[in-house]
XYZ file of C-alpha atoms in Angstrom:
570
model
C 69.082 121.602 101.104
C 72.482 120.594 98.853
C 75.460 118.569 99.727
C 79.100 119.319 98.332
C 80.039 115.417 97.777
C 83.106 113.994 96.681
C 82.480 110.318 94.855
C 84.901 108.290 96.314
C 86.821 107.353 92.970
C 90.323 108.328 91.357
C 89.873 111.393 89.426
C 92.204 113.990 88.204
C 93.222 117.242 90.115
C 90.606 120.022 89.779
C 87.856 118.121 89.396
C 86.136 119.808 92.472
C 82.908 118.817 94.431
C 79.522 117.774 92.954
C 76.429 119.075 94.303
C 73.555 116.734 95.014
C 69.984 117.419 96.628
C 69.426 116.098 100.006
C 65.597 114.320 100.337
C 63.948 114.915 103.515
C 63.858 111.429 104.438
C 67.732 111.408 105.075
C 68.287 114.967 105.944
C 68.759 114.362 109.682
C 71.795 111.747 108.358
C 73.680 113.985 106.298
C 76.040 116.247 107.335
C 79.807 117.357 106.727
C 81.759 113.796 107.013
C 78.786 111.531 106.300
C 79.028 108.716 103.797
C 76.327 108.614 101.390
C 75.371 106.897 98.148
C 74.910 109.020 94.979
C 74.429 108.662 91.140
C 77.459 108.509 89.257
C 77.295 107.750 85.240
C 74.254 105.062 86.082
C 76.170 103.407 89.093
C 75.359 103.699 92.573
C 78.385 105.286 94.030
C 79.638 106.152 97.557
C 80.781 109.519 98.252
C 82.305 111.733 100.895
C 80.322 115.206 102.069
C 82.475 117.728 102.669
C 79.669 120.535 103.259
C 75.857 120.998 103.497
C 74.580 124.283 102.189
C 71.157 125.802 101.031
C 71.949 126.563 97.586
C 73.909 124.703 94.944
C 76.691 126.073 92.963
C 74.866 125.161 89.584
C 70.969 125.379 88.749
C 69.035 123.664 91.028
C 67.217 121.812 88.021
C 70.562 120.147 87.191
C 71.142 118.786 90.511
C 70.107 115.027 91.094
C 69.056 113.840 94.416
C 71.516 111.562 96.475
C 70.313 108.055 96.814
C 70.678 106.988 100.345
C 72.768 107.016 103.657
C 74.201 103.541 104.315
C 74.988 102.218 108.123
C 78.516 103.840 108.230
C 79.400 106.031 110.814
C 80.487 109.629 109.485
C 83.996 110.715 109.578
C 85.078 112.765 111.983
C 86.034 116.328 111.527
C 89.967 115.823 111.852
C 90.011 113.609 109.136
C 87.931 115.192 106.751
C 90.119 118.169 107.331
C 93.190 116.261 107.086
C 91.760 114.826 103.603
C 90.825 118.228 102.181
C 94.738 119.269 103.443
C 96.285 116.220 102.024
C 94.390 117.237 98.294
C 96.061 120.447 98.288
C 99.512 119.304 99.453
C 99.734 116.194 97.073
C 98.100 118.113 93.785
C 95.474 115.405 93.937
C 91.588 115.928 93.763
C 89.537 115.096 97.343
C 88.084 112.173 95.529
C 91.416 110.659 95.155
C 92.747 111.179 98.649
C 89.514 109.563 99.854
C 89.684 106.593 97.459
C 92.911 105.780 98.781
C 91.977 105.359 102.283
C 88.467 104.891 102.277
C 87.293 101.059 101.437
C 84.671 99.554 99.279
C 81.542 100.490 100.938
C 78.819 98.805 98.801
C 79.434 94.978 99.734
C 78.513 93.282 102.922
C 79.048 95.144 105.843
C 78.333 95.995 109.537
C 79.064 99.455 111.283
C 77.451 101.624 113.348
C 74.740 104.199 112.242
C 76.198 107.125 114.208
C 79.291 108.407 115.915
C 80.103 110.686 118.547
C 81.503 113.931 117.536
C 85.129 114.173 119.158
C 85.614 116.053 122.238
C 87.701 119.243 122.249
C 91.210 118.729 123.949
C 91.425 119.828 127.380
C 95.444 119.549 127.771
C 98.577 120.992 126.355
C 99.511 119.125 123.106
C 102.666 117.348 122.982
C 104.740 117.248 119.645
C 107.786 115.642 120.281
C 110.743 114.045 118.326
C 112.262 111.188 120.078
C 115.623 109.200 119.302
C 115.779 105.727 121.248
C 118.365 103.685 121.309
C 116.767 100.224 121.679
C 113.607 98.579 120.697
C 112.578 98.033 124.330
C 112.815 102.037 124.798
C 110.753 102.593 121.638
C 108.075 100.561 123.152
C 108.114 101.354 126.603
C 107.643 105.480 125.507
C 105.048 104.328 123.158
C 102.874 102.456 125.733
C 103.243 105.371 128.206
C 101.934 107.632 125.942
C 99.074 105.357 124.931
C 98.025 104.932 128.597
C 97.955 108.623 128.895
C 95.374 108.813 126.061
C 93.612 105.907 127.008
C 92.933 107.366 130.631
C 91.689 110.428 128.970
C 89.455 108.217 127.154
C 90.879 109.087 123.876
C 92.003 106.669 121.034
C 95.384 106.195 119.638
C 97.013 105.493 116.584
C 100.418 103.994 116.014
C 102.132 103.850 112.623
C 104.885 101.421 111.630
C 106.478 101.756 108.240
C 106.253 97.656 107.134
C 103.335 95.474 106.963
C 105.504 93.005 108.403
C 105.864 94.763 111.871
C 102.037 94.936 112.426
C 101.431 91.502 113.908
C 104.599 91.557 116.345
C 103.446 95.040 117.566
C 99.735 93.683 117.852
C 100.989 91.059 119.862
C 103.053 93.219 122.232
C 99.970 95.869 122.523
C 97.452 93.201 122.925
C 99.656 91.714 126.080
C 99.822 95.372 127.740
C 96.535 96.676 126.834
C 94.256 93.774 127.230
C 91.410 95.503 127.922
C 91.334 97.942 125.211
C 90.000 97.618 121.673
C 92.849 96.839 119.287
C 92.498 97.155 115.741
C 95.375 96.202 113.252
C 94.863 98.197 109.789
C 96.714 97.603 106.533
C 96.343 96.070 103.257
C 94.363 96.841 100.118
C 91.604 98.924 99.748
C 89.799 96.459 97.997
C 90.350 94.055 100.455
C 87.354 92.767 102.755
C 89.600 92.410 105.864
C 90.576 96.020 105.388
C 87.219 97.133 105.403
C 86.296 95.142 108.306
C 89.309 96.612 110.283
C 88.341 100.093 108.662
C 84.856 100.000 109.949
C 85.921 98.650 113.600
C 87.985 101.471 113.724
C 84.922 103.512 113.734
C 82.615 101.857 116.233
C 82.175 103.753 119.565
C 84.781 102.931 122.419
C 88.534 103.892 122.825
C 90.155 101.901 120.398
C 94.056 101.411 119.712
C 95.146 101.294 116.206
C 98.362 99.835 114.902
C 99.202 99.549 111.334
C 101.208 101.190 108.131
C 100.421 104.139 106.195
C 96.878 104.163 106.015
C 96.439 103.857 109.604
C 97.192 107.642 110.087
C 93.719 108.034 108.231
C 91.803 105.575 110.462
C 88.144 106.767 111.241
C 88.717 106.459 114.750
C 87.042 108.856 117.184
C 88.649 111.745 119.305
C 92.247 110.531 118.736
C 94.675 111.764 121.476
C 97.849 110.088 120.336
C 99.573 109.771 117.081
C 103.027 107.693 117.146
C 105.238 107.182 114.030
C 107.738 104.443 114.439
C 111.172 104.438 112.660
C 110.124 108.095 111.416
C 113.135 108.221 109.197
C 112.028 105.310 106.867
C 111.472 106.062 103.305
C 108.593 103.285 103.419
C 106.578 106.358 105.156
C 106.108 108.023 101.844
C 103.952 106.858 98.815
C 105.789 106.811 95.784
C 104.175 104.884 93.319
C 100.608 105.258 93.264
C 98.249 108.449 93.511
C 98.229 110.279 96.109
C 101.965 110.641 96.743
C 101.832 111.250 100.609
C 103.970 111.495 103.089
C 102.431 110.114 106.318
C 104.415 112.341 108.533
C 102.837 115.337 107.112
C 99.467 113.674 107.139
C 100.213 112.594 110.834
C 101.301 116.363 112.135
C 98.354 117.798 110.278
C 95.460 115.337 111.654
C 97.062 115.664 115.145
C 97.108 119.590 115.110
C 93.202 119.428 113.914
C 92.240 116.931 116.565
C 94.120 117.955 119.340
C 96.458 114.946 119.542
C 99.783 114.478 121.067
C 102.350 113.555 118.073
C 105.369 111.350 118.680
C 107.875 111.161 115.835
C 110.515 108.321 116.969
C 113.464 107.174 115.254
C 117.165 106.086 116.002
C 118.822 108.670 113.729
C 115.864 111.285 113.104
C 115.410 112.573 109.407
C 116.942 115.993 108.754
C 113.539 117.334 107.882
C 112.172 116.768 111.533
C 115.297 117.973 113.303
C 115.047 121.109 111.154
C 111.788 121.308 112.840
C 112.886 120.396 116.106
C 115.245 123.681 115.813
C 112.781 125.594 114.545
C 110.703 125.048 117.656
C 107.904 123.023 115.887
C 108.928 119.627 117.633
C 110.373 119.220 120.922
C 113.871 117.219 120.983
C 116.018 116.210 123.490
C 119.200 114.010 122.816
C 122.078 113.382 125.259
C 123.152 110.321 123.492
C 127.131 110.164 122.768
C 128.182 109.553 118.997
C 128.513 106.152 117.479
C 131.389 104.152 118.836
C 133.281 101.960 116.140
C 136.604 100.477 115.668
C 137.586 101.500 112.024
C 139.626 99.089 110.236
C 141.691 100.034 107.247
C 141.420 97.599 104.664
C 143.707 99.484 101.817
C 146.988 97.868 102.808
C 146.203 94.913 104.984
C 146.499 91.359 103.720
C 143.012 90.032 102.970
C 141.754 86.786 104.590
C 140.978 83.710 102.578
C 137.325 84.531 102.877
C 137.307 86.137 99.265
C 138.812 89.176 100.318
C 135.735 90.385 102.080
C 137.077 90.278 105.542
C 140.379 91.645 107.054
C 142.258 89.513 109.592
C 141.130 91.918 112.438
C 137.355 90.913 111.211
C 138.401 87.322 111.561
C 139.986 87.530 114.898
C 136.929 89.541 116.097
C 134.568 86.589 114.845
C 136.727 83.740 116.124
C 136.715 85.615 119.810
C 132.864 85.996 119.734
C 132.334 82.514 118.720
C 134.447 81.261 121.366
C 132.623 83.172 123.850
C 129.140 81.365 122.509
C 127.942 84.748 121.047
C 126.668 85.349 117.867
C 128.603 87.253 114.856
C 126.432 90.095 113.057
C 128.005 90.791 109.463
C 126.518 93.283 107.377
C 126.948 93.141 103.885
C 124.918 95.641 101.766
C 124.632 93.451 98.623
C 122.657 90.422 98.254
C 122.485 87.690 95.835
C 125.495 85.937 94.304
C 127.301 88.622 92.676
C 126.569 92.474 92.502
C 127.167 92.991 89.070
C 127.834 91.085 85.609
C 130.428 92.532 83.071
C 131.609 91.637 79.869
C 135.578 91.083 79.881
C 135.968 91.721 76.451
C 133.805 95.042 75.663
C 133.308 96.402 79.462
C 129.751 96.222 78.885
C 127.947 96.480 82.365
C 124.375 94.410 82.545
C 121.641 97.140 83.359
C 118.136 97.065 83.929
C 116.784 98.497 80.471
C 113.876 100.029 82.585
C 115.677 102.015 85.221
C 119.558 101.548 84.177
C 120.594 99.963 87.314
C 123.226 97.432 87.405
C 121.630 94.218 87.659
C 122.818 91.969 90.592
C 122.977 87.889 90.236
C 120.909 85.663 91.959
C 121.085 82.176 91.141
C 120.489 81.943 87.450
C 118.749 84.978 87.183
C 119.801 88.835 86.705
C 117.663 91.059 88.930
C 117.115 94.848 89.507
C 117.497 95.752 93.169
C 115.249 99.004 91.977
C 112.240 97.670 89.997
C 112.336 93.944 90.402
C 113.001 93.223 86.832
C 114.594 89.596 86.471
C 116.300 88.330 83.231
C 118.082 85.062 82.556
C 121.514 85.011 82.772
C 122.831 85.470 79.103
C 125.402 83.113 77.493
C 127.270 85.690 75.694
C 127.710 89.617 75.813
C 124.588 91.114 73.846
C 127.043 93.968 72.519
C 129.897 92.151 71.266
C 128.899 88.422 71.389
C 131.742 87.446 73.624
C 131.678 84.814 76.069
C 133.916 85.934 78.841
C 131.107 87.369 81.191
C 132.789 88.207 84.604
C 130.908 88.266 88.161
C 132.013 91.281 89.899
C 132.065 91.586 93.608
C 129.995 89.176 96.185
C 126.661 89.146 97.454
C 125.217 87.714 100.766
C 124.704 84.286 98.866
C 128.354 84.135 97.858
C 129.349 85.085 101.216
C 126.984 82.860 103.267
C 128.594 79.772 101.082
C 132.013 81.056 101.821
C 131.285 81.210 105.799
C 129.605 77.644 105.745
C 133.229 76.708 104.196
C 135.126 78.378 106.625
C 133.064 77.544 109.644
C 131.831 74.067 109.072
C 130.710 73.677 112.368
C 129.116 76.482 112.821
C 125.370 77.484 112.072
C 125.112 80.200 109.380
C 122.002 82.415 108.638
C 121.631 84.552 105.387
C 118.883 87.366 106.154
C 117.909 89.755 103.117
C 115.244 90.745 101.126
C 114.927 87.159 99.903
C 113.566 85.906 103.341
C 110.364 86.436 104.639
C 110.344 88.842 107.434
C 107.957 86.306 109.666
C 110.735 83.887 109.426
C 113.839 86.153 110.636
C 113.657 85.896 114.424
C 113.410 82.368 114.407
C 116.206 82.369 111.883
C 118.422 84.699 114.153
C 117.683 82.380 117.228
C 119.084 79.405 115.938
C 122.193 80.655 113.882
C 125.566 81.530 115.109
C 126.353 83.522 112.322
C 124.299 86.154 110.343
C 125.228 87.748 107.437
C 122.681 89.951 105.669
C 121.787 93.401 104.264
C 119.351 96.135 105.941
C 116.998 93.844 106.282
C 119.252 92.126 108.973
C 119.903 95.278 110.664
C 116.109 96.270 110.697
C 115.168 92.964 112.243
C 117.925 93.085 115.027
C 117.069 96.898 115.765
C 113.368 96.892 115.561
C 111.833 93.457 115.812
C 114.203 91.376 118.001
C 113.497 91.790 121.896
C 116.957 90.811 123.029
C 120.186 91.238 121.329
C 122.419 90.150 124.486
C 123.568 86.895 122.633
C 125.527 89.133 120.272
C 129.404 89.420 120.308
C 130.355 91.264 117.257
C 128.888 93.505 114.820
C 130.894 93.895 111.593
C 130.308 96.149 108.568
C 132.245 94.796 105.544
C 132.585 97.980 103.823
C 130.947 101.689 104.839
C 132.740 103.032 101.937
C 129.702 101.316 100.092
C 127.309 103.259 102.269
C 128.619 106.364 101.217
C 128.808 105.472 97.531
C 125.190 105.906 97.391
C 124.224 108.716 94.837
C 122.054 111.661 95.926
C 121.854 114.457 98.480
C 120.723 111.905 101.382
C 123.575 109.700 100.871
C 125.612 110.705 103.874
C 122.612 110.924 105.988
C 121.803 107.168 104.956
C 125.128 106.079 105.823
C 125.371 107.979 109.071
C 121.837 106.217 110.163
C 123.321 102.847 109.229
C 126.351 103.190 111.341
C 124.183 104.627 114.380
C 122.060 101.829 114.213
C 124.748 99.172 114.305
C 126.617 100.930 117.120
C 123.335 100.830 118.888
C 123.062 97.091 118.359
C 126.349 96.438 119.641
C 126.207 98.724 122.586
C 123.092 96.932 123.848
C 125.170 94.099 124.511
C 128.559 95.030 124.892
C 129.397 93.596 121.484
C 132.611 95.209 119.433
C 131.448 97.050 116.411
C 133.974 96.979 113.653
C 133.731 98.766 110.548
C 135.998 98.169 107.544
C 136.959 101.116 105.069
C 139.445 102.467 102.860
C 141.096 105.105 104.728
C 139.697 105.659 108.002
C 141.088 109.155 108.385
C 139.402 110.416 105.158
C 136.707 113.276 106.521
C 133.634 111.502 104.639
C 134.380 108.553 106.774
C 134.913 110.293 110.161
C 131.936 112.573 109.277
C 129.854 109.393 109.964
C 130.717 109.159 113.493
C 130.334 112.551 114.524
C 127.636 113.514 117.459
C 123.934 113.727 115.455
C 123.538 117.475 116.477
C 126.856 118.232 115.119
C 126.507 116.135 112.193
C 123.007 117.072 111.471
C 123.778 120.993 111.769
C 126.702 120.516 109.225
C 124.613 118.614 106.850
C 121.792 121.093 106.923
C 124.277 123.528 106.098
C 125.645 122.050 103.187
C 122.236 121.282 101.844
C 121.177 124.694 102.236
C 123.925 125.944 100.182
C 123.244 123.221 97.315
C 119.285 124.158 97.462
C 117.904 120.736 98.910
C 115.428 119.773 101.703
C 114.984 120.612 104.152
C 116.360 124.214 103.437
C 113.942 123.723 99.749
C 111.153 121.372 98.276
C 111.735 118.924 95.506
C 108.810 118.324 93.252
C 108.844 114.756 91.114
C 107.018 115.031 87.962
C 106.088 111.835 85.987
C 105.637 111.831 82.417
C 103.323 109.371 80.998
C 102.931 108.194 77.379
C 101.468 105.629 75.290
C 105.163 104.175 74.733
C 108.475 104.312 76.238
C 109.720 106.700 73.513
C 106.647 108.814 73.979
C 107.054 109.418 77.674
C 110.689 110.370 76.809
C 109.588 113.029 74.674
C 107.316 114.492 76.895
C 109.502 114.677 79.703
C 111.815 116.495 77.309
C 109.325 118.924 76.592
C 108.168 119.682 80.092
C 112.072 119.867 81.015
C 112.172 122.531 78.347
C 109.553 124.577 79.809
C 110.992 124.498 83.117
C 114.212 125.577 82.136
C 112.997 128.380 80.415
C 110.894 129.214 83.579
C 114.143 129.007 85.599
C 115.964 131.212 83.054
C 113.563 133.791 83.130
C 112.492 133.296 79.508
C 108.886 132.234 80.567
C 106.757 130.092 78.467
C 103.070 129.832 77.481
């Protein structure tokens, strides 16, 4: 007998599977989904068996025998089939997909020698798109579904977008499911901790797995539930390594193969999921009212002394909340000391040389918000050698200082990407005024259990939200507004949004009912050929130097343009 094996290594697309002969002594332990050890370029290498057959695809004399079967449970069929599907969908080899999720097996490990095959689903499968309003509602609905899965003697997988969320989620799950086996799964595939957690998922029993993207491929037997929290988060998509996969697609595929319930949970679902619901692939019910906000026109009002950031109406709302012993939440979507650095003489804007994004100023450093490149703030302009460098706009660091000067008796906290997520909840509990970016809004919306001590939620400029380029700009802006409206509604706080011209259609559009907004936005994207009406393909050009990569990108672009124009190419 022979096995079609994918060595668990990163390999180029189109590599295919490799045939290995199965020695009689280990034949009973080798089946589809088995982890085996095979010879690969003179080394003992783990591999995943995708099939067993009587004859190899190459001459038998050229086939090498596999070496052994380590004491590791074989993968359930739904997981093996999901790996195959992901390889096709992400244009990656099966070896690369397996390597992305499976830990290194050749180091010290303890694991069961076998794993029971998953039982067939006996109930109607639910595929639901859920729009929640509070973190408590999200968890209540999740826990109800977990109980159903456990009562059916099936496992549950809960995926969260950020590793910082895993610990807090695990504490809550442990409190409510103390008798169930709970496994937290996230981190580097080379990590001993990840390997131990991964192997623990495969042990017999009915585990509840909580983790980041990799958790969707946990080897847990017989999954009955896969729940995706914050299913609108961009962090659920792997951009920076091969395979570039979307955990939502992987979850949908695995849930279908395993006969498991699928929950896509979000405060403001992505339009891709809404389109699936409209087409009948997901069940969606939403009777929530549209976001309610007090729009403040700052185009003609006299600014306050607070660096012309807050209108008199906003300052009044802050004073009122503080006098009522309530917190003030100030959302400002620019972190750092200033949002840009410009030469007053030649108008040169300092930009990241890697991605051309304008640098923000953070202390004495220029920092790229996109690729995290940092440089020292220069003394003169590199273009004209002028010394008249001007900081443009204000970041959260500057506003924090100005708030401290304006409210010397109040506790001011700044919450943005510079702060560790583990400290945010304690920081929020101890402050009177919190100023921050989306990190602050996320903490209030998803991590903090009780927001009833908030008296005012103020967005300094929703014009900044609509200024983002790309076809998702309006959707992101509407989502941010909806989340802030939820936070304010939870405690009865006032939600105030400053803008230039509140009667402009692009501003009013952000406050429409979700279904109305989604329908109009999808119609617009359909006309323009954007998702969910079409697929976008990202191609990355690689070269030995930046110039070589640019030339390769230009060559590929020329080929694509020739195909689109009908000229074809060789």
